[in-house]
Amino acid sequence: MGGGRGTARQYDLTPHLASGQFPHRFGCVFKKVDQRIVTHAPTVLGQLHGLANPHRFMGFASAATPWCMALAGTLLIAGLYGALFAAPADYQQGDSARIMYVHVPAAWLAMAGYSGIVIASAIGLIFKHPLADTAAKSMALPGAVFTALALITGSLWGKPTWGTFWVWDARLTSVLVLLFLYVGYMAIWEAIEEPTRAARAAAILALVGAVNVPIIHYSVEWWSTLHQGTSVLRKDGPSMPWSMLWPLLSMAFAYQALFAGIVLVRMRSEILERRLRTRRLSLGEEAP
Amino acid sequence: MWEFLAMGGKAAYVWPSFLISAVAIGALVAWSYHRLRRAKEMLALLEEDKP
Amino acid sequence: MRAFWGLVWRDTVLAARIGGGFGLGFGFFALVIALVPLGVGPDPETLRQAAPGLLWLAAILSVLISLDRLFQADFEDGTLDILRLSPMPLELMVLAKVLAHWLTACLPLVLAGPLLCPILGLPVEAMVPTGLTLLAGTPALSLIGAIGAALSVGVRRGGLLIAAICLPLFAPTLIFGAGALKAAVDGTEMLTPLVLLAAQSLFALAIAPWAAAGALRVNMT
């Protein structure tokens, strides 16, 4: 995430503030910042107060994070044991079916993560709740990482199974487009520096993306039948035996707990960074 | 042991997928915690400066 | 309503005079198409196979490069603020600007795009379907593109952001546009994808003005 340079957010202004001297470049930045203080200080301050009791959330989050991580760790150990030792190899695919235990949970999270972003964005847009914006932003990168993992492990699974790393199958293609949607969503957060504005814009994009997801899904499905794509991913025929199911469920819950933990950590740092930003803006007000 | 590592001849696909997942998720967790710690430190630094 | 058509007229005339006019978008489109054989080779069969997708990709690219002008110029010189203060609803203003964009950036493709069929190895009979699919699908490109353009108004390197936002959302339009054209070239039934393509344009018409107006409100505070 390159983001733009030369903005108040990226530079650490503290040393310049302390010395009271600003190089010309920073002078420009400060003119901007001053304007922004005049226009935005009330909203920014109001936002911090309106953060639905940020202290209470921070307390809850820092208490809940270790539990999430511990739960994830326990389930992960159990799931990995099950996936690598306890579960039998697939009678058709052999041991390469074990990739399922890291692929399917990631794929579930890819979709759950985007749904989470959409729900949080809707709440943020309707109720103007900054915590919801923070949640939506914090879910973006983990969601994108899990989407990428679903694609990578999927193609590693595809090579021994279908003989090729990539087929333009409907499901794979949809997930690929989903990854692009994540990228666009993160890009808009990076591009707009004022947090409230970025939150609104990103929320609009998330909702537009959400109404487009079914369209993309069905169009890709239509497209893959048009091209007579080898329908390698059949709807699962035989139901999975318990010995394969429990490791899968264990891994899936482990991934979900991990996702929750990561999102909580990221939300906390997001809130702290916003607080930091307001502090710096108010310092900038006092400096001259 | 060797048989386990060979994964029925599919080792070249099974282990990379587990490894990549572990590395990516590990990096995500580590980076998220690092960001939190840095934000805490910066905030503490600013609070110190304030009378 | 007079204000609406006035705005359409103003934007069209402005684009015609400043932005290189109707020719530039089509020029870019033709250039991309003309470079394709240099890349994939002159074999007519290969070109014919790839032609529907290439025509549509070139159309998407030429729409994409014209999108950053949609709101940005008026945002920079303050016209957008004045328009926002006018009694015309912002949604309607967006619609007027999108219509003007379609007239200047897409209509030339619809009218002149089919002329490029022969150089991609397509038969003359494919010209009408080419124009037809472009006519049905390009409104969706302009409308969805307006959302991206509105979201990146006043943003540094907005052009890159528009591409990152719009390209994944263009995927269904590309699929049905190229699919309908391919069906026409292969002589199979093209009505279904064509109708679905038009349905996308209608659907985009239903959501894009609201989303783009909302994005403009956000970015103009």
Coordinates of C-alpha atoms in Angstrom, one line a residue:
Chain A
M1 CA 0.0 0.0 0.0
G2 CA 2.0 2.9 -1.3
G3 CA -0.4 5.7 -0.6
G4 CA 0.4 9.2 -1.4
R5 CA 3.4 11.0 0.0
G6 CA 3.6 14.6 1.2
T7 CA 0.5 14.5 3.4
A8 CA 0.1 15.3 7.0
R9 CA -0.7 11.7 7.7
Q10 CA 2.4 10.1 6.4
Y11 CA 5.0 12.5 7.8
D12 CA 6.0 12.5 11.4
L13 CA 5.6 16.2 12.2
T14 CA 6.6 16.0 15.8
P15 CA 10.2 17.0 15.4
H16 CA 9.2 20.0 13.3
L17 CA 6.6 21.0 15.8
A18 CA 9.1 20.8 18.6
S19 CA 11.7 23.0 16.8
G20 CA 9.0 25.4 15.6
Q21 CA 10.7 25.5 12.2
F22 CA 9.1 24.2 9.1
P23 CA 10.8 23.5 5.8
H24 CA 8.9 24.9 2.9
R25 CA 7.3 21.7 2.0
F26 CA 5.9 21.2 5.5
G27 CA 4.6 24.8 5.4
C28 CA 2.3 23.8 2.6
V29 CA 1.1 20.8 4.6
F30 CA 0.5 23.0 7.6
K31 CA -1.6 25.5 5.7
K32 CA -3.7 22.5 4.7
V33 CA -3.8 21.3 8.3
D34 CA -4.8 24.7 9.6
Q35 CA -7.7 24.9 7.2
R36 CA -8.7 21.5 8.2
I37 CA -8.6 22.4 11.8
V38 CA -10.9 25.3 11.2
T39 CA -13.4 23.2 9.2
H40 CA -13.1 19.8 10.8
A41 CA -12.1 20.2 14.4
P42 CA -15.6 20.1 15.7
T43 CA -16.4 16.9 13.7
V44 CA -13.2 15.2 14.7
L45 CA -13.6 16.0 18.3
G46 CA -17.3 15.1 18.2
Q47 CA -16.3 11.9 16.6
L48 CA -14.0 10.9 19.4
H49 CA -16.7 11.6 22.0
G50 CA -19.2 9.8 19.9
L51 CA -17.1 6.7 19.6
A52 CA -19.7 4.9 21.6
N53 CA -17.5 5.1 24.6
P54 CA -14.1 4.3 23.1
H55 CA -12.7 3.4 26.5
R56 CA -15.3 0.7 26.9
F57 CA -14.6 -0.7 23.5
M58 CA -10.8 -0.5 24.0
G59 CA -11.2 -2.3 27.3
F60 CA -13.5 -5.0 25.8
A61 CA -11.2 -5.4 22.8
S62 CA -8.0 -5.8 24.7
A63 CA -9.7 -8.3 27.0
A64 CA -11.2 -10.3 24.2
T65 CA -8.2 -10.4 22.0
P66 CA -6.1 -12.9 24.0
W67 CA -9.2 -15.2 24.3
C68 CA -9.7 -15.1 20.5
M69 CA -6.0 -15.9 19.9
A70 CA -6.0 -18.7 22.5
L71 CA -9.1 -20.2 21.1
A72 CA -7.6 -19.9 17.6
G73 CA -4.4 -21.5 18.8
T74 CA -6.1 -24.5 20.5
L75 CA -8.4 -25.1 17.5
L76 CA -5.5 -24.7 15.2
I77 CA -3.4 -27.4 16.9
A78 CA -6.3 -29.8 17.1
G79 CA -7.3 -29.0 13.5
L80 CA -3.7 -29.4 12.2
Y81 CA -3.4 -32.7 14.0
G82 CA -6.6 -33.9 12.5
A83 CA -5.8 -32.6 9.0
L84 CA -2.3 -34.1 8.8
F85 CA -2.5 -37.2 10.9
A86 CA -6.0 -38.3 11.9
A87 CA -7.9 -37.7 8.7
P88 CA -7.6 -40.4 6.1
A89 CA -6.3 -39.5 2.6
D90 CA -9.0 -39.0 0.1
Y91 CA -9.7 -42.3 -1.8
Q92 CA -9.6 -40.5 -5.1
Q93 CA -7.2 -37.6 -4.7
G94 CA -4.9 -39.1 -2.1
D95 CA -3.0 -36.8 0.2
S96 CA -3.4 -33.7 -1.8
A97 CA -6.9 -33.5 -0.5
R98 CA -5.3 -32.4 2.8
I99 CA -4.9 -28.9 1.2
M100 CA -8.7 -28.7 1.7
Y101 CA -8.1 -28.0 5.4
V102 CA -6.3 -24.7 4.7
H103 CA -8.2 -23.9 1.5
V104 CA -11.8 -24.1 2.5
P105 CA -11.6 -22.1 5.8
A106 CA -9.7 -19.3 3.9
A107 CA -12.4 -19.3 1.1
W108 CA -15.2 -19.1 3.7
L109 CA -13.5 -16.1 5.3
A110 CA -13.0 -14.5 2.0
M111 CA -16.7 -14.2 1.6
A112 CA -17.5 -13.7 5.3
G113 CA -14.9 -10.8 5.4
Y114 CA -16.5 -9.0 2.5
S115 CA -20.0 -9.5 4.1
G116 CA -18.6 -8.1 7.3
I117 CA -17.3 -5.1 5.5
V118 CA -20.6 -4.5 3.8
I119 CA -22.6 -4.8 7.0
A120 CA -20.3 -2.6 9.0
S121 CA -20.3 0.0 6.1
A122 CA -24.1 0.0 6.0
I123 CA -24.2 0.6 9.8
G124 CA -21.5 3.3 9.5
L125 CA -23.4 5.0 6.7
I126 CA -26.8 4.9 8.3
F127 CA -26.0 5.5 12.0
K128 CA -22.8 7.5 11.4
H129 CA -21.1 5.3 13.9
P130 CA -17.3 5.7 13.7
L131 CA -16.7 2.3 15.4
A132 CA -18.5 0.7 12.5
D133 CA -16.2 2.5 10.0
T134 CA -13.2 1.4 12.0
A135 CA -14.5 -2.2 11.9
A136 CA -15.0 -2.1 8.2
K137 CA -11.6 -0.7 7.5
S138 CA -9.9 -3.2 9.9
M139 CA -11.6 -6.2 8.1
A140 CA -10.3 -5.2 4.7
L141 CA -6.7 -6.3 4.8
P142 CA -7.3 -9.6 6.7
G143 CA -10.2 -10.4 4.3
A144 CA -7.9 -9.7 1.3
V145 CA -5.2 -11.9 2.7
F146 CA -7.6 -14.8 3.2
T147 CA -8.9 -14.3 -0.3
A148 CA -5.4 -14.4 -1.7
L149 CA -4.7 -17.5 0.4
A150 CA -7.9 -19.2 -0.9
L151 CA -6.7 -18.6 -4.5
I152 CA -3.1 -19.7 -3.9
T153 CA -3.9 -22.9 -2.0
G154 CA -6.7 -23.5 -4.5
S155 CA -4.3 -23.4 -7.3
L156 CA -1.8 -25.6 -5.4
W157 CA -4.6 -28.0 -4.9
G158 CA -5.6 -27.7 -8.6
K159 CA -2.2 -28.8 -10.0
P160 CA -2.2 -32.4 -8.7
T161 CA -6.0 -32.7 -9.1
W162 CA -6.7 -31.1 -12.5
G163 CA -3.2 -31.1 -13.8
T164 CA -3.0 -27.3 -14.0
F165 CA -2.5 -24.5 -11.5
W166 CA -5.3 -22.4 -12.8
V167 CA -8.5 -23.1 -14.6
W168 CA -11.0 -20.4 -15.5
D169 CA -13.7 -22.1 -13.5
A170 CA -16.7 -20.0 -12.4
R171 CA -15.9 -20.2 -8.8
L172 CA -12.2 -19.4 -9.1
T173 CA -13.0 -16.5 -11.3
S174 CA -15.6 -15.1 -8.9
V175 CA -13.1 -15.2 -6.1
L176 CA -10.5 -13.5 -8.2
V177 CA -12.9 -10.6 -8.9
L178 CA -13.7 -10.6 -5.2
L179 CA -10.0 -10.0 -4.5
F180 CA -10.0 -7.1 -6.9
L181 CA -13.0 -5.6 -5.1
Y182 CA -11.0 -5.9 -1.8
V183 CA -8.1 -4.1 -3.5
G184 CA -10.3 -1.2 -4.8
Y185 CA -11.9 -0.9 -1.3
M186 CA -8.4 -0.7 0.4
A187 CA -7.2 1.7 -2.3
I188 CA -9.9 4.2 -1.5
W189 CA -9.1 4.1 2.2
E190 CA -5.5 4.8 1.3
A191 CA -6.2 7.6 -1.2
I192 CA -8.5 9.8 0.9
E193 CA -6.6 11.1 3.9
E194 CA -9.4 12.7 6.0
P195 CA -10.8 9.7 8.0
T196 CA -14.5 10.6 8.0
R197 CA -14.5 11.3 4.3
A198 CA -12.6 8.2 3.5
A199 CA -15.0 6.1 5.7
R200 CA -18.1 7.5 3.8
A201 CA -16.5 7.0 0.4
A202 CA -15.3 3.5 1.2
A203 CA -18.7 2.6 2.6
I204 CA -20.4 3.7 -0.6
L205 CA -18.0 1.6 -2.6
A206 CA -18.6 -1.4 -0.4
L207 CA -22.3 -1.2 -0.9
V208 CA -22.0 -0.7 -4.6
G209 CA -19.7 -3.7 -4.7
A210 CA -22.2 -5.7 -2.6
V211 CA -25.0 -5.2 -5.1
N212 CA -22.6 -6.2 -7.8
V213 CA -21.4 -9.4 -6.2
P214 CA -24.4 -11.5 -7.3
I215 CA -24.3 -10.0 -10.8
I216 CA -20.6 -10.8 -11.1
H217 CA -21.3 -14.3 -9.7
Y218 CA -24.1 -15.1 -12.2
S219 CA -22.4 -13.5 -15.1
V220 CA -19.2 -15.5 -14.5
E221 CA -21.3 -18.7 -14.2
W222 CA -23.0 -17.9 -17.5
W223 CA -19.6 -17.1 -19.0
S224 CA -18.0 -20.4 -17.9
T225 CA -20.9 -22.5 -19.4
L226 CA -20.5 -20.5 -22.6
H227 CA -16.9 -21.5 -22.8
Q228 CA -17.7 -25.1 -22.0
G229 CA -15.2 -24.9 -19.1
T230 CA -14.3 -28.2 -17.6
S231 CA -16.6 -28.3 -14.6
V232 CA -13.9 -29.5 -12.3
L233 CA -15.5 -28.3 -9.2
R234 CA -18.6 -30.4 -9.0
K235 CA -21.2 -30.0 -6.3
D236 CA -19.9 -32.3 -3.6
G237 CA -21.4 -35.7 -4.3
P238 CA -20.7 -38.0 -1.3
S239 CA -21.0 -36.5 2.1
M240 CA -17.8 -36.1 4.0
P241 CA -16.9 -38.7 6.7
W242 CA -16.7 -37.5 10.2
S243 CA -13.0 -38.2 10.3
M244 CA -12.5 -35.5 7.6
L245 CA -15.2 -33.2 8.7
W246 CA -14.1 -32.5 12.3
P247 CA -10.6 -31.3 11.3
L248 CA -12.2 -29.1 8.7
L249 CA -14.6 -27.6 11.1
S250 CA -11.9 -27.2 13.7
M251 CA -9.7 -25.4 11.2
A252 CA -12.6 -23.2 10.0
F253 CA -13.4 -22.1 13.6
A254 CA -9.7 -21.5 14.2
Y255 CA -9.5 -19.3 11.2
Q256 CA -12.6 -17.4 12.3
A257 CA -11.3 -16.8 15.8
L258 CA -8.0 -15.7 14.3
F259 CA -9.8 -13.3 12.0
A260 CA -11.8 -11.9 14.9
G261 CA -8.6 -11.5 17.0
I262 CA -6.7 -9.8 14.1
V263 CA -9.6 -7.4 13.4
L264 CA -9.8 -6.5 17.1
V265 CA -6.1 -5.7 17.2
R266 CA -6.4 -3.7 14.0
M267 CA -9.4 -1.8 15.3
R268 CA -7.5 -0.9 18.5
S269 CA -4.6 0.5 16.5
E270 CA -7.0 2.3 14.2
I271 CA -8.6 4.0 17.1
L272 CA -5.3 4.9 18.7
E273 CA -4.0 6.2 15.4
R274 CA -7.1 8.4 15.0
R275 CA -6.5 9.7 18.5
L276 CA -2.9 10.4 17.6
R277 CA -4.1 12.3 14.5
T278 CA -6.3 14.6 16.5
R279 CA -3.5 15.2 19.0
R280 CA -1.2 16.2 16.2
L281 CA -3.8 18.5 14.7
S282 CA -4.4 20.2 18.0
L283 CA -0.6 20.5 18.5
G284 CA -0.4 22.1 15.1
E285 CA -2.9 24.6 16.2
E286 CA -0.8 25.6 19.2
A287 CA 2.5 25.6 17.4
P288 CA 2.4 29.0 15.6
Chain B
M1 CA 8.3 -40.2 9.2
W2 CA 9.7 -40.0 5.7
E3 CA 6.5 -41.4 4.4
F4 CA 4.5 -38.7 6.2
L5 CA 6.7 -35.9 4.8
A6 CA 6.3 -37.4 1.3
M7 CA 2.5 -37.0 1.5
G8 CA 1.9 -39.8 -0.9
G9 CA 4.0 -38.1 -3.5
K10 CA 2.0 -34.9 -3.3
A11 CA 4.5 -33.2 -0.9
A12 CA 5.3 -30.5 -3.5
Y13 CA 1.7 -29.2 -3.3
V14 CA 0.6 -30.0 0.3
W15 CA 3.5 -28.5 2.2
P16 CA 3.7 -25.2 0.3
S17 CA 0.0 -24.6 0.8
F18 CA 0.3 -25.1 4.5
L19 CA 3.5 -23.1 4.6
I20 CA 2.2 -20.2 2.6
S21 CA -0.9 -20.1 4.8
A22 CA 1.2 -20.1 8.0
V23 CA 3.6 -17.4 6.7
A24 CA 0.8 -15.1 5.5
I25 CA -1.4 -15.4 8.6
G26 CA 1.7 -15.2 10.8
A27 CA 2.9 -12.0 9.1
L28 CA -0.6 -10.5 9.3
V29 CA -0.8 -11.2 13.1
A30 CA 2.7 -9.9 13.7
W31 CA 2.2 -6.8 11.7
S32 CA -1.1 -6.0 13.3
Y33 CA 0.4 -6.3 16.7
H34 CA 3.4 -4.2 15.7
R35 CA 1.1 -1.5 14.4
L36 CA -0.8 -1.5 17.7
R37 CA 2.4 -1.3 19.7
R38 CA 3.8 1.6 17.6
A39 CA 0.5 3.6 17.9
K40 CA 0.6 3.1 21.7
E41 CA 4.2 4.3 21.9
M42 CA 3.6 7.3 19.8
L43 CA 0.6 8.2 21.8
A44 CA 2.5 7.8 25.0
L45 CA 5.2 10.1 23.6
L46 CA 2.7 12.8 22.8
E47 CA 1.0 12.5 26.2
E48 CA 4.4 13.0 27.8
D49 CA 5.0 16.3 25.9
K50 CA 1.7 17.6 26.9
P51 CA 1.7 19.6 30.2
Chain C
M1 CA -35.6 20.0 -17.1
R2 CA -34.2 22.9 -19.1
A3 CA -31.3 23.0 -16.7
F4 CA -30.7 19.3 -17.2
W5 CA -30.5 19.6 -21.0
G6 CA -28.5 22.8 -20.6
L7 CA -25.9 20.9 -18.6
V8 CA -25.8 18.0 -21.1
W9 CA -25.3 20.5 -23.9
R10 CA -22.6 22.4 -22.0
D11 CA -20.6 19.3 -21.1
T12 CA -20.9 17.9 -24.6
V13 CA -19.7 21.1 -26.1
L14 CA -16.9 21.5 -23.6
A15 CA -15.7 17.9 -24.2
A16 CA -15.9 18.5 -27.9
R17 CA -13.8 21.6 -27.8
I18 CA -11.3 20.9 -25.0
G19 CA -11.0 17.2 -24.7
G20 CA -10.1 16.6 -28.3
G21 CA -13.7 16.1 -29.1
F22 CA -15.5 13.1 -30.3
G23 CA -12.5 11.8 -32.1
L24 CA -10.1 11.3 -29.3
G25 CA -11.9 8.4 -27.5
F26 CA -12.5 6.7 -30.8
G27 CA -8.9 7.3 -31.8
F28 CA -7.7 5.6 -28.7
F29 CA -10.1 2.7 -29.3
A30 CA -8.9 2.3 -32.9
L31 CA -5.2 2.5 -31.9
V32 CA -5.6 -0.3 -29.3
I33 CA -7.5 -2.4 -31.9
A34 CA -4.8 -1.7 -34.5
L35 CA -2.0 -2.7 -32.2
V36 CA -3.6 -6.1 -31.4
P37 CA -2.5 -7.9 -34.6
L38 CA 1.0 -6.6 -34.0
G39 CA 0.9 -8.5 -30.7
V40 CA -1.0 -11.7 -31.4
G41 CA 0.0 -12.1 -35.1
P42 CA -1.9 -11.5 -38.3
D43 CA -3.5 -14.9 -38.5
P44 CA -7.2 -14.2 -39.4
E45 CA -8.6 -17.2 -37.5
T46 CA -6.8 -16.3 -34.2
L47 CA -7.9 -12.7 -34.6
R48 CA -11.5 -13.7 -35.3
Q49 CA -11.5 -15.9 -32.2
A50 CA -10.3 -13.0 -30.0
A51 CA -12.0 -10.2 -31.7
P52 CA -15.2 -9.9 -29.6
G53 CA -13.2 -9.7 -26.3
L54 CA -10.7 -7.4 -27.8
L55 CA -13.3 -4.9 -29.1
W56 CA -14.9 -4.9 -25.7
L57 CA -11.7 -4.5 -23.8
A58 CA -10.7 -1.6 -26.0
A59 CA -14.0 0.0 -25.4
I60 CA -13.6 -0.4 -21.7
L61 CA -10.1 1.1 -21.8
S62 CA -11.2 4.1 -23.8
V63 CA -14.1 4.8 -21.5
L64 CA -11.8 4.4 -18.5
I65 CA -9.3 7.0 -19.7
S66 CA -12.0 9.5 -20.3
L67 CA -13.6 9.1 -16.8
D68 CA -11.2 11.2 -14.8
R69 CA -12.4 14.3 -16.7
L70 CA -16.0 13.6 -15.7
F71 CA -16.1 15.5 -12.4
Q72 CA -12.5 16.4 -11.7
A73 CA -12.3 19.5 -14.1
D74 CA -15.5 21.0 -12.7
F75 CA -14.4 20.2 -9.2
E76 CA -11.1 22.0 -9.6
D77 CA -12.6 25.2 -11.1
G78 CA -15.5 25.3 -8.7
T79 CA -18.2 24.7 -11.2
L80 CA -19.3 21.6 -9.2
D81 CA -19.9 23.7 -6.1
I82 CA -22.1 26.1 -8.1
L83 CA -24.0 23.2 -9.6
R84 CA -24.5 21.8 -6.2
L85 CA -26.0 25.0 -5.0
S86 CA -28.4 25.1 -7.9
P87 CA -32.0 23.8 -7.3
M88 CA -31.3 20.8 -9.5
P89 CA -30.9 17.6 -7.5
L90 CA -27.4 16.3 -7.4
E91 CA -28.6 13.0 -8.7
L92 CA -30.0 14.7 -11.8
M93 CA -26.8 16.6 -12.3
V94 CA -24.9 13.3 -12.2
L95 CA -27.2 11.9 -14.8
A96 CA -26.8 14.9 -17.1
K97 CA -23.0 14.6 -16.8
V98 CA -23.1 10.9 -17.4
L99 CA -25.3 11.4 -20.5
A100 CA -22.9 14.0 -21.8
H101 CA -20.0 11.6 -21.1
W102 CA -21.8 8.8 -23.0
L103 CA -22.5 11.1 -25.9
T104 CA -18.9 12.1 -26.3
A105 CA -17.0 9.0 -25.2
C106 CA -19.3 6.1 -26.1
L107 CA -21.5 7.1 -28.9
P108 CA -18.5 7.5 -31.3
L109 CA -17.6 3.9 -30.4
V110 CA -21.1 2.7 -31.1
L111 CA -21.2 4.4 -34.5
A112 CA -17.6 4.0 -35.7
G113 CA -16.5 0.9 -33.8
P114 CA -18.1 -1.5 -36.2
L115 CA -15.9 -0.1 -39.0
L116 CA -13.0 -1.8 -37.3
C117 CA -14.5 -5.3 -37.6
P118 CA -12.7 -6.1 -40.9
I119 CA -9.2 -5.5 -39.5
L120 CA -9.9 -8.1 -36.8
G121 CA -11.0 -10.6 -39.3
L122 CA -14.7 -10.3 -38.6
P123 CA -17.1 -10.6 -41.4
V124 CA -19.1 -7.6 -42.6
E125 CA -22.3 -9.2 -41.1
A126 CA -20.7 -8.8 -37.6
M127 CA -20.8 -5.0 -37.9
V128 CA -24.4 -4.6 -36.8
P129 CA -24.1 -6.9 -33.8
T130 CA -20.9 -5.0 -32.8
G131 CA -22.7 -1.7 -32.8
L132 CA -25.7 -3.3 -31.1
T133 CA -23.8 -4.7 -28.2
L134 CA -21.8 -1.5 -27.7
L135 CA -25.1 0.4 -27.7
A136 CA -26.6 -1.9 -25.1
G137 CA -23.5 -2.1 -22.9
T138 CA -21.7 1.2 -22.9
P139 CA -24.3 3.0 -20.8
A140 CA -23.4 0.6 -18.0
L141 CA -19.8 1.6 -18.4
S142 CA -20.5 5.3 -18.2
L143 CA -22.8 4.9 -15.2
I144 CA -20.6 2.6 -13.2
G145 CA -17.6 4.7 -14.2
A146 CA -19.4 7.8 -12.8
I147 CA -19.4 6.1 -9.4
G148 CA -15.7 5.6 -9.6
A149 CA -15.1 9.1 -10.8
A150 CA -17.2 10.6 -8.1
L151 CA -15.5 8.6 -5.4
S152 CA -12.1 9.8 -6.6
V153 CA -12.9 13.4 -7.1
G154 CA -10.3 15.6 -5.3
V155 CA -8.0 12.6 -4.7
R156 CA -4.4 12.5 -5.6
R157 CA -3.7 10.1 -8.5
G158 CA -7.4 9.8 -8.9
G159 CA -7.1 8.1 -12.3
L160 CA -5.4 5.1 -10.8
L161 CA -8.1 4.9 -8.1
I162 CA -10.8 5.0 -10.8
A163 CA -9.3 2.1 -12.5
A164 CA -8.9 0.1 -9.3
I165 CA -12.6 0.8 -8.4
C166 CA -14.2 0.4 -11.8
L167 CA -12.4 -2.5 -13.5
P168 CA -13.7 -5.3 -11.3
L169 CA -17.2 -3.8 -11.5
F170 CA -16.9 -3.8 -15.3
A171 CA -16.4 -7.5 -15.4
P172 CA -20.1 -8.5 -16.0
T173 CA -20.5 -5.9 -18.7
L174 CA -17.3 -7.3 -20.4
I175 CA -18.6 -10.9 -20.1
F176 CA -22.0 -10.2 -21.6
G177 CA -20.8 -7.7 -24.2
A178 CA -18.1 -9.9 -25.5
G179 CA -20.4 -13.0 -25.0
A180 CA -23.2 -11.5 -27.1
L181 CA -20.8 -10.4 -29.8
K182 CA -19.2 -13.9 -29.9
A183 CA -22.6 -15.5 -30.1
A184 CA -23.4 -13.3 -33.1
V185 CA -20.1 -14.1 -34.8
D186 CA -20.5 -17.9 -34.1
G187 CA -24.1 -17.7 -35.4
T188 CA -25.6 -18.8 -32.2
E189 CA -28.4 -17.1 -30.3
M190 CA -27.3 -13.6 -29.1
L191 CA -30.6 -12.3 -27.8
T192 CA -30.2 -13.6 -24.2
P193 CA -26.8 -12.1 -23.5
L194 CA -27.8 -8.9 -25.3
V195 CA -30.9 -8.5 -23.1
L196 CA -28.9 -9.3 -20.0
L197 CA -26.4 -6.6 -21.2
A198 CA -29.1 -4.1 -21.5
A199 CA -30.5 -5.1 -18.2
Q200 CA -27.1 -4.3 -16.6
S201 CA -27.3 -0.8 -18.1
L202 CA -30.8 -0.4 -16.7
F203 CA -29.7 -1.7 -13.3
A204 CA -26.7 0.7 -13.4
L205 CA -29.1 3.5 -14.2
A206 CA -31.1 2.7 -11.1
I207 CA -28.1 2.8 -8.7
A208 CA -25.4 4.9 -10.2
P209 CA -26.9 8.4 -9.9
W210 CA -27.6 7.8 -6.1
A211 CA -24.2 6.3 -5.4
A212 CA -22.3 8.9 -7.5
A213 CA -24.2 11.8 -5.9
G214 CA -23.6 10.4 -2.5
A215 CA -19.9 10.1 -3.2
L216 CA -19.8 13.7 -4.5
R217 CA -21.4 14.9 -1.3
V218 CA -18.8 13.1 0.7
N219 CA -15.9 14.4 -1.4
M220 CA -17.0 18.0 -1.6
T221 CA -17.3 18.7 2.1

